[in-house]
Amino acid sequence: MSEPHLHESHPQVVARLKRAQGHLRSVIEMIEAGKPCVDVAQQLHAVEKAVGQAKRTLIQDHVDHCLEDAVVAGGRDQRRSLDEFRAITKYL
Amino acid sequence: MSEPHLHESHPQVVARLKRAQGHLRSVIEMIEAGKPCVDVAQQLHAVEKAVGQAKRTLIQDHVDHCLEDAVVAGGRDQRRSLDEFRAITKYL
């Protein structure tokens, strides 16, 4: 799969990551303003989960396509799809 | 602990989170540029881990101070420190 990867979920993943970016910016401001650590930790936890969720959505969508490609493809392409499948699932 | 929370680790945590912010920005650009999903997933995984690590550093530093406060404080302050200790460890 060396062609550009454009999956259905990408606009949704980008939207989530942009929200996470804004959220992260506000967490940095909270720390700089000396807000209580419990509140900062809670917000930082939410950012971490949001990034992880976006990552899993991206991987899940990719794996779905990977497996479809592997089924229809034969020989070397199938091998490559399966290698890529193994590579990406490391990041789940 | 209602006074502003300024711990030794805060500048380091802020620096890490600012790096994570830049990293997250570049991941969004990767997706928008149609970069391979495996590469995007790897970078997103790194951002997630960086945010989690910064969070743990913040919590760890806070808990160290919390426990010290709880030991030196008596009565209601000790109770409050321990309640806060329980609250923040939820986000580990």
PDB file of C-alpha atoms in Angstrom:
ATOM      1  CA  MET A   1       0.000   0.000   0.000  1.00  0.00           C
ATOM      2  CA  SER A   2       2.235   2.865  -1.075  1.00  0.00           C
ATOM      3  CA  GLU A   3      -0.534   5.055  -2.589  1.00  0.00           C
ATOM      4  CA  PRO A   4      -1.930   7.899  -0.460  1.00  0.00           C
ATOM      5  CA  HIS A   5      -4.105   6.621   2.332  1.00  0.00           C
ATOM      6  CA  LEU A   6      -7.481   8.270   2.360  1.00  0.00           C
ATOM      7  CA  HIS A   7     -10.039   6.497   4.442  1.00  0.00           C
ATOM      8  CA  GLU A   8     -13.622   7.450   5.203  1.00  0.00           C
ATOM      9  CA  SER A   9     -12.795   8.081   8.833  1.00  0.00           C
ATOM     10  CA  HIS A  10      -9.965  10.560   8.151  1.00  0.00           C
ATOM     11  CA  PRO A  11     -11.994  13.806   8.338  1.00  0.00           C
ATOM     12  CA  GLN A  12     -13.497  12.571  11.630  1.00  0.00           C
ATOM     13  CA  VAL A  13     -10.040  11.622  12.972  1.00  0.00           C
ATOM     14  CA  VAL A  14      -8.631  15.027  11.967  1.00  0.00           C
ATOM     15  CA  ALA A  15     -11.582  16.804  13.637  1.00  0.00           C
ATOM     16  CA  ARG A  16     -10.985  14.855  16.846  1.00  0.00           C
ATOM     17  CA  LEU A  17      -7.269  15.567  16.804  1.00  0.00           C
ATOM     18  CA  LYS A  18      -7.905  19.278  16.287  1.00  0.00           C
ATOM     19  CA  ARG A  19     -10.219  19.253  19.293  1.00  0.00           C
ATOM     20  CA  ALA A  20      -7.512  17.426  21.266  1.00  0.00           C
ATOM     21  CA  GLN A  21      -5.032  20.094  20.144  1.00  0.00           C
ATOM     22  CA  GLY A  22      -7.259  22.868  21.523  1.00  0.00           C
ATOM     23  CA  HIS A  23      -7.804  20.877  24.694  1.00  0.00           C
ATOM     24  CA  LEU A  24      -4.047  20.380  25.125  1.00  0.00           C
ATOM     25  CA  ARG A  25      -3.489  24.121  24.665  1.00  0.00           C
ATOM     26  CA  SER A  26      -5.972  24.849  27.460  1.00  0.00           C
ATOM     27  CA  VAL A  27      -4.290  22.290  29.753  1.00  0.00           C
ATOM     28  CA  ILE A  28      -0.934  24.038  29.258  1.00  0.00           C
ATOM     29  CA  GLU A  29      -2.644  27.331  30.178  1.00  0.00           C
ATOM     30  CA  MET A  30      -4.131  25.688  33.292  1.00  0.00           C
ATOM     31  CA  ILE A  31      -0.677  24.576  34.469  1.00  0.00           C
ATOM     32  CA  GLU A  32       0.834  27.984  33.728  1.00  0.00           C
ATOM     33  CA  ALA A  33      -2.016  29.631  35.665  1.00  0.00           C
ATOM     34  CA  GLY A  34      -1.311  27.360  38.654  1.00  0.00           C
ATOM     35  CA  LYS A  35      -4.678  25.565  38.568  1.00  0.00           C
ATOM     36  CA  PRO A  36      -5.120  22.645  40.985  1.00  0.00           C
ATOM     37  CA  CYS A  37      -3.210  19.549  39.897  1.00  0.00           C
ATOM     38  CA  VAL A  38      -6.277  17.329  40.263  1.00  0.00           C
ATOM     39  CA  ASP A  39      -8.083  19.422  37.632  1.00  0.00           C
ATOM     40  CA  VAL A  40      -5.038  19.469  35.352  1.00  0.00           C
ATOM     41  CA  ALA A  41      -4.611  15.692  35.692  1.00  0.00           C
ATOM     42  CA  GLN A  42      -8.277  15.130  34.840  1.00  0.00           C
ATOM     43  CA  GLN A  43      -8.062  17.248  31.683  1.00  0.00           C
ATOM     44  CA  LEU A  44      -4.740  15.719  30.642  1.00  0.00           C
ATOM     45  CA  HIS A  45      -6.254  12.268  31.101  1.00  0.00           C
ATOM     46  CA  ALA A  46      -9.094  13.314  28.774  1.00  0.00           C
ATOM     47  CA  VAL A  47      -6.604  14.543  26.124  1.00  0.00           C
ATOM     48  CA  GLU A  48      -4.649  11.271  26.340  1.00  0.00           C
ATOM     49  CA  LYS A  49      -7.849   9.235  25.912  1.00  0.00           C
ATOM     50  CA  ALA A  50      -8.999  11.417  22.985  1.00  0.00           C
ATOM     51  CA  VAL A  51      -5.681  10.931  21.146  1.00  0.00           C
ATOM     52  CA  GLY A  52      -5.796   7.179  21.842  1.00  0.00           C
ATOM     53  CA  GLN A  53      -9.379   6.965  20.599  1.00  0.00           C
ATOM     54  CA  ALA A  54      -8.540   8.834  17.386  1.00  0.00           C
ATOM     55  CA  LYS A  55      -5.568   6.499  16.886  1.00  0.00           C
ATOM     56  CA  ARG A  56      -7.707   3.392  17.344  1.00  0.00           C
ATOM     57  CA  THR A  57     -10.342   4.704  14.918  1.00  0.00           C
ATOM     58  CA  LEU A  58      -7.627   5.345  12.315  1.00  0.00           C
ATOM     59  CA  ILE A  59      -6.049   1.910  12.802  1.00  0.00           C
ATOM     60  CA  GLN A  60      -9.404   0.117  12.844  1.00  0.00           C
ATOM     61  CA  ASP A  61     -10.473   1.761   9.595  1.00  0.00           C
ATOM     62  CA  HIS A  62      -7.120   0.986   8.019  1.00  0.00           C
ATOM     63  CA  VAL A  63      -7.153  -2.636   9.148  1.00  0.00           C
ATOM     64  CA  ASP A  64     -10.656  -3.106   7.702  1.00  0.00           C
ATOM     65  CA  HIS A  65      -9.342  -1.937   4.305  1.00  0.00           C
ATOM     66  CA  CYS A  66      -6.084  -3.843   4.691  1.00  0.00           C
ATOM     67  CA  LEU A  67      -7.927  -7.090   5.207  1.00  0.00           C
ATOM     68  CA  GLU A  68     -10.235  -6.455   2.262  1.00  0.00           C
ATOM     69  CA  ASP A  69      -7.198  -5.723   0.072  1.00  0.00           C
ATOM     70  CA  ALA A  70      -5.485  -8.878   1.305  1.00  0.00           C
ATOM     71  CA  VAL A  71      -8.512 -11.004   0.482  1.00  0.00           C
ATOM     72  CA  VAL A  72      -8.901  -9.704  -3.077  1.00  0.00           C
ATOM     73  CA  ALA A  73      -5.162  -9.492  -3.792  1.00  0.00           C
ATOM     74  CA  GLY A  74      -3.004 -12.504  -4.450  1.00  0.00           C
ATOM     75  CA  GLY A  75       0.689 -13.354  -3.968  1.00  0.00           C
ATOM     76  CA  ARG A  76       3.057 -10.502  -3.164  1.00  0.00           C
ATOM     77  CA  ASP A  77       0.306  -7.907  -2.587  1.00  0.00           C
ATOM     78  CA  GLN A  78      -1.354 -10.206  -0.107  1.00  0.00           C
ATOM     79  CA  ARG A  79       1.936 -10.750   1.689  1.00  0.00           C
ATOM     80  CA  ARG A  80       2.485  -6.970   1.835  1.00  0.00           C
ATOM     81  CA  SER A  81      -1.032  -6.312   3.156  1.00  0.00           C
ATOM     82  CA  LEU A  82      -0.529  -8.857   5.897  1.00  0.00           C
ATOM     83  CA  ASP A  83       2.888  -7.444   6.841  1.00  0.00           C
ATOM     84  CA  GLU A  84       1.332  -4.013   7.075  1.00  0.00           C
ATOM     85  CA  PHE A  85      -1.507  -5.396   9.145  1.00  0.00           C
ATOM     86  CA  ARG A  86       1.005  -6.765  11.640  1.00  0.00           C
ATOM     87  CA  ALA A  87       2.960  -3.479  11.650  1.00  0.00           C
ATOM     88  CA  ILE A  88       0.004  -1.231  12.389  1.00  0.00           C
ATOM     89  CA  THR A  89      -1.545  -3.378  15.106  1.00  0.00           C
ATOM     90  CA  LYS A  90       1.590  -2.820  17.211  1.00  0.00           C
ATOM     91  CA  TYR A  91       0.239   0.695  17.854  1.00  0.00           C
ATOM     92  CA  LEU A  92      -3.147  -0.386  19.157  1.00  0.00           C
TER      93      LEU A  92
ATOM     94  CA  MET B   1      -4.925  22.366  48.794  1.00  0.00           C
ATOM     95  CA  SER B   2      -6.738  25.317  47.271  1.00  0.00           C
ATOM     96  CA  GLU B   3      -3.653  27.542  46.801  1.00  0.00           C
ATOM     97  CA  PRO B   4      -2.055  27.645  43.309  1.00  0.00           C
ATOM     98  CA  HIS B   5      -0.201  24.454  42.538  1.00  0.00           C
ATOM     99  CA  LEU B   6       3.346  25.097  41.474  1.00  0.00           C
ATOM    100  CA  HIS B   7       5.574  22.064  41.578  1.00  0.00           C
ATOM    101  CA  GLU B   8       9.202  21.678  40.564  1.00  0.00           C
ATOM    102  CA  SER B   9       8.259  19.499  37.629  1.00  0.00           C
ATOM    103  CA  HIS B  10       5.795  21.981  36.096  1.00  0.00           C
ATOM    104  CA  PRO B  11       8.190  23.726  33.670  1.00  0.00           C
ATOM    105  CA  GLN B  12       9.343  20.289  32.473  1.00  0.00           C
ATOM    106  CA  VAL B  13       5.731  19.088  32.107  1.00  0.00           C
ATOM    107  CA  VAL B  14       4.792  22.233  30.170  1.00  0.00           C
ATOM    108  CA  ALA B  15       7.832  21.814  27.885  1.00  0.00           C
ATOM    109  CA  ARG B  16       6.840  18.204  27.179  1.00  0.00           C
ATOM    110  CA  LEU B  17       3.247  19.148  26.473  1.00  0.00           C
ATOM    111  CA  LYS B  18       4.353  21.903  24.091  1.00  0.00           C
ATOM    112  CA  ARG B  19       6.475  19.359  22.225  1.00  0.00           C
ATOM    113  CA  ALA B  20       3.465  17.011  22.130  1.00  0.00           C
ATOM    114  CA  GLN B  21       1.390  19.900  20.756  1.00  0.00           C
ATOM    115  CA  GLY B  22       3.863  20.436  17.890  1.00  0.00           C
ATOM    116  CA  HIS B  23       3.985  16.696  17.295  1.00  0.00           C
ATOM    117  CA  LEU B  24       0.179  16.505  17.189  1.00  0.00           C
ATOM    118  CA  ARG B  25       0.096  19.365  14.677  1.00  0.00           C
ATOM    119  CA  SER B  26       2.498  17.461  12.399  1.00  0.00           C
ATOM    120  CA  VAL B  27       0.402  14.270  12.689  1.00  0.00           C
ATOM    121  CA  ILE B  28      -2.690  16.193  11.534  1.00  0.00           C
ATOM    122  CA  GLU B  29      -0.657  17.471   8.560  1.00  0.00           C
ATOM    123  CA  MET B  30       0.465  13.892   7.796  1.00  0.00           C
ATOM    124  CA  ILE B  31      -3.158  12.696   7.658  1.00  0.00           C
ATOM    125  CA  GLU B  32      -4.206  15.668   5.518  1.00  0.00           C
ATOM    126  CA  ALA B  33      -1.283  14.971   3.161  1.00  0.00           C
ATOM    127  CA  GLY B  34      -2.397  11.329   2.819  1.00  0.00           C
ATOM    128  CA  LYS B  35       0.717   9.824   4.411  1.00  0.00           C
ATOM    129  CA  PRO B  36       0.682   6.047   5.002  1.00  0.00           C
ATOM    130  CA  CYS B  37      -1.536   5.055   7.925  1.00  0.00           C
ATOM    131  CA  VAL B  38       1.217   2.952   9.495  1.00  0.00           C
ATOM    132  CA  ASP B  39       3.405   6.062   9.796  1.00  0.00           C
ATOM    133  CA  VAL B  40       0.502   8.165  11.102  1.00  0.00           C
ATOM    134  CA  ALA B  41      -0.397   5.464  13.655  1.00  0.00           C
ATOM    135  CA  GLN B  42       3.219   5.296  14.857  1.00  0.00           C
ATOM    136  CA  GLN B  43       3.434   9.075  15.360  1.00  0.00           C
ATOM    137  CA  LEU B  44       0.008   9.230  17.018  1.00  0.00           C
ATOM    138  CA  HIS B  45       1.071   6.450  19.365  1.00  0.00           C
ATOM    139  CA  ALA B  46       4.135   8.532  20.291  1.00  0.00           C
ATOM    140  CA  VAL B  47       1.966  11.614  20.990  1.00  0.00           C
ATOM    141  CA  GLU B  48      -0.380   9.543  23.175  1.00  0.00           C
ATOM    142  CA  LYS B  49       2.573   8.139  25.159  1.00  0.00           C
ATOM    143  CA  ALA B  50       4.134  11.615  25.544  1.00  0.00           C
ATOM    144  CA  VAL B  51       0.884  13.055  26.934  1.00  0.00           C
ATOM    145  CA  GLY B  52       0.520  10.063  29.279  1.00  0.00           C
ATOM    146  CA  GLN B  53       4.105  10.415  30.469  1.00  0.00           C
ATOM    147  CA  ALA B  54       3.676  14.141  31.170  1.00  0.00           C
ATOM    148  CA  LYS B  55       0.466  13.337  33.068  1.00  0.00           C
ATOM    149  CA  ARG B  56       2.193  10.699  35.189  1.00  0.00           C
ATOM    150  CA  THR B  57       5.097  13.054  35.980  1.00  0.00           C
ATOM    151  CA  LEU B  58       2.607  15.728  37.082  1.00  0.00           C
ATOM    152  CA  ILE B  59       0.621  13.295  39.222  1.00  0.00           C
ATOM    153  CA  GLN B  60       3.731  11.701  40.727  1.00  0.00           C
ATOM    154  CA  ASP B  61       5.167  15.069  41.713  1.00  0.00           C
ATOM    155  CA  HIS B  62       1.834  16.135  43.167  1.00  0.00           C
ATOM    156  CA  VAL B  63       1.367  12.908  45.116  1.00  0.00           C
ATOM    157  CA  ASP B  64       4.863  13.252  46.627  1.00  0.00           C
ATOM    158  CA  HIS B  65       3.903  16.701  47.936  1.00  0.00           C
ATOM    159  CA  CYS B  66       0.425  15.569  48.933  1.00  0.00           C
ATOM    160  CA  LEU B  67       1.822  12.826  51.111  1.00  0.00           C
ATOM    161  CA  GLU B  68       4.355  15.148  52.717  1.00  0.00           C
ATOM    162  CA  ASP B  69       1.563  17.628  53.451  1.00  0.00           C
ATOM    163  CA  ALA B  70      -0.588  14.855  54.884  1.00  0.00           C
ATOM    164  CA  VAL B  71       2.197  13.688  57.177  1.00  0.00           C
ATOM    165  CA  VAL B  72       2.952  17.150  58.574  1.00  0.00           C
ATOM    166  CA  ALA B  73      -0.695  18.284  58.693  1.00  0.00           C
ATOM    167  CA  GLY B  74      -3.167  17.037  61.265  1.00  0.00           C
ATOM    168  CA  GLY B  75      -6.946  16.595  61.381  1.00  0.00           C
ATOM    169  CA  ARG B  76      -8.999  18.150  58.613  1.00  0.00           C
ATOM    170  CA  ASP B  77      -5.991  19.073  56.406  1.00  0.00           C
ATOM    171  CA  GLN B  78      -4.750  15.516  56.567  1.00  0.00           C
ATOM    172  CA  ARG B  79      -8.188  14.226  55.605  1.00  0.00           C
ATOM    173  CA  ARG B  80      -8.290  16.672  52.682  1.00  0.00           C
ATOM    174  CA  SER B  81      -4.796  15.702  51.485  1.00  0.00           C
ATOM    175  CA  LEU B  82      -5.754  12.040  51.526  1.00  0.00           C
ATOM    176  CA  ASP B  83      -9.031  12.696  49.685  1.00  0.00           C
ATOM    177  CA  GLU B  84      -7.078  14.592  47.042  1.00  0.00           C
ATOM    178  CA  PHE B  85      -4.558  11.769  46.848  1.00  0.00           C
ATOM    179  CA  ARG B  86      -7.367   9.342  46.072  1.00  0.00           C
ATOM    180  CA  ALA B  87      -8.900  11.735  43.535  1.00  0.00           C
ATOM    181  CA  ILE B  88      -5.738  12.294  41.501  1.00  0.00           C
ATOM    182  CA  THR B  89      -4.619   8.663  41.384  1.00  0.00           C
ATOM    183  CA  LYS B  90      -7.790   7.874  39.397  1.00  0.00           C
ATOM    184  CA  TYR B  91      -6.064   9.523  36.434  1.00  0.00           C
ATOM    185  CA  LEU B  92      -2.907   7.417  36.552  1.00  0.00           C
TER     186      LEU B  92
END
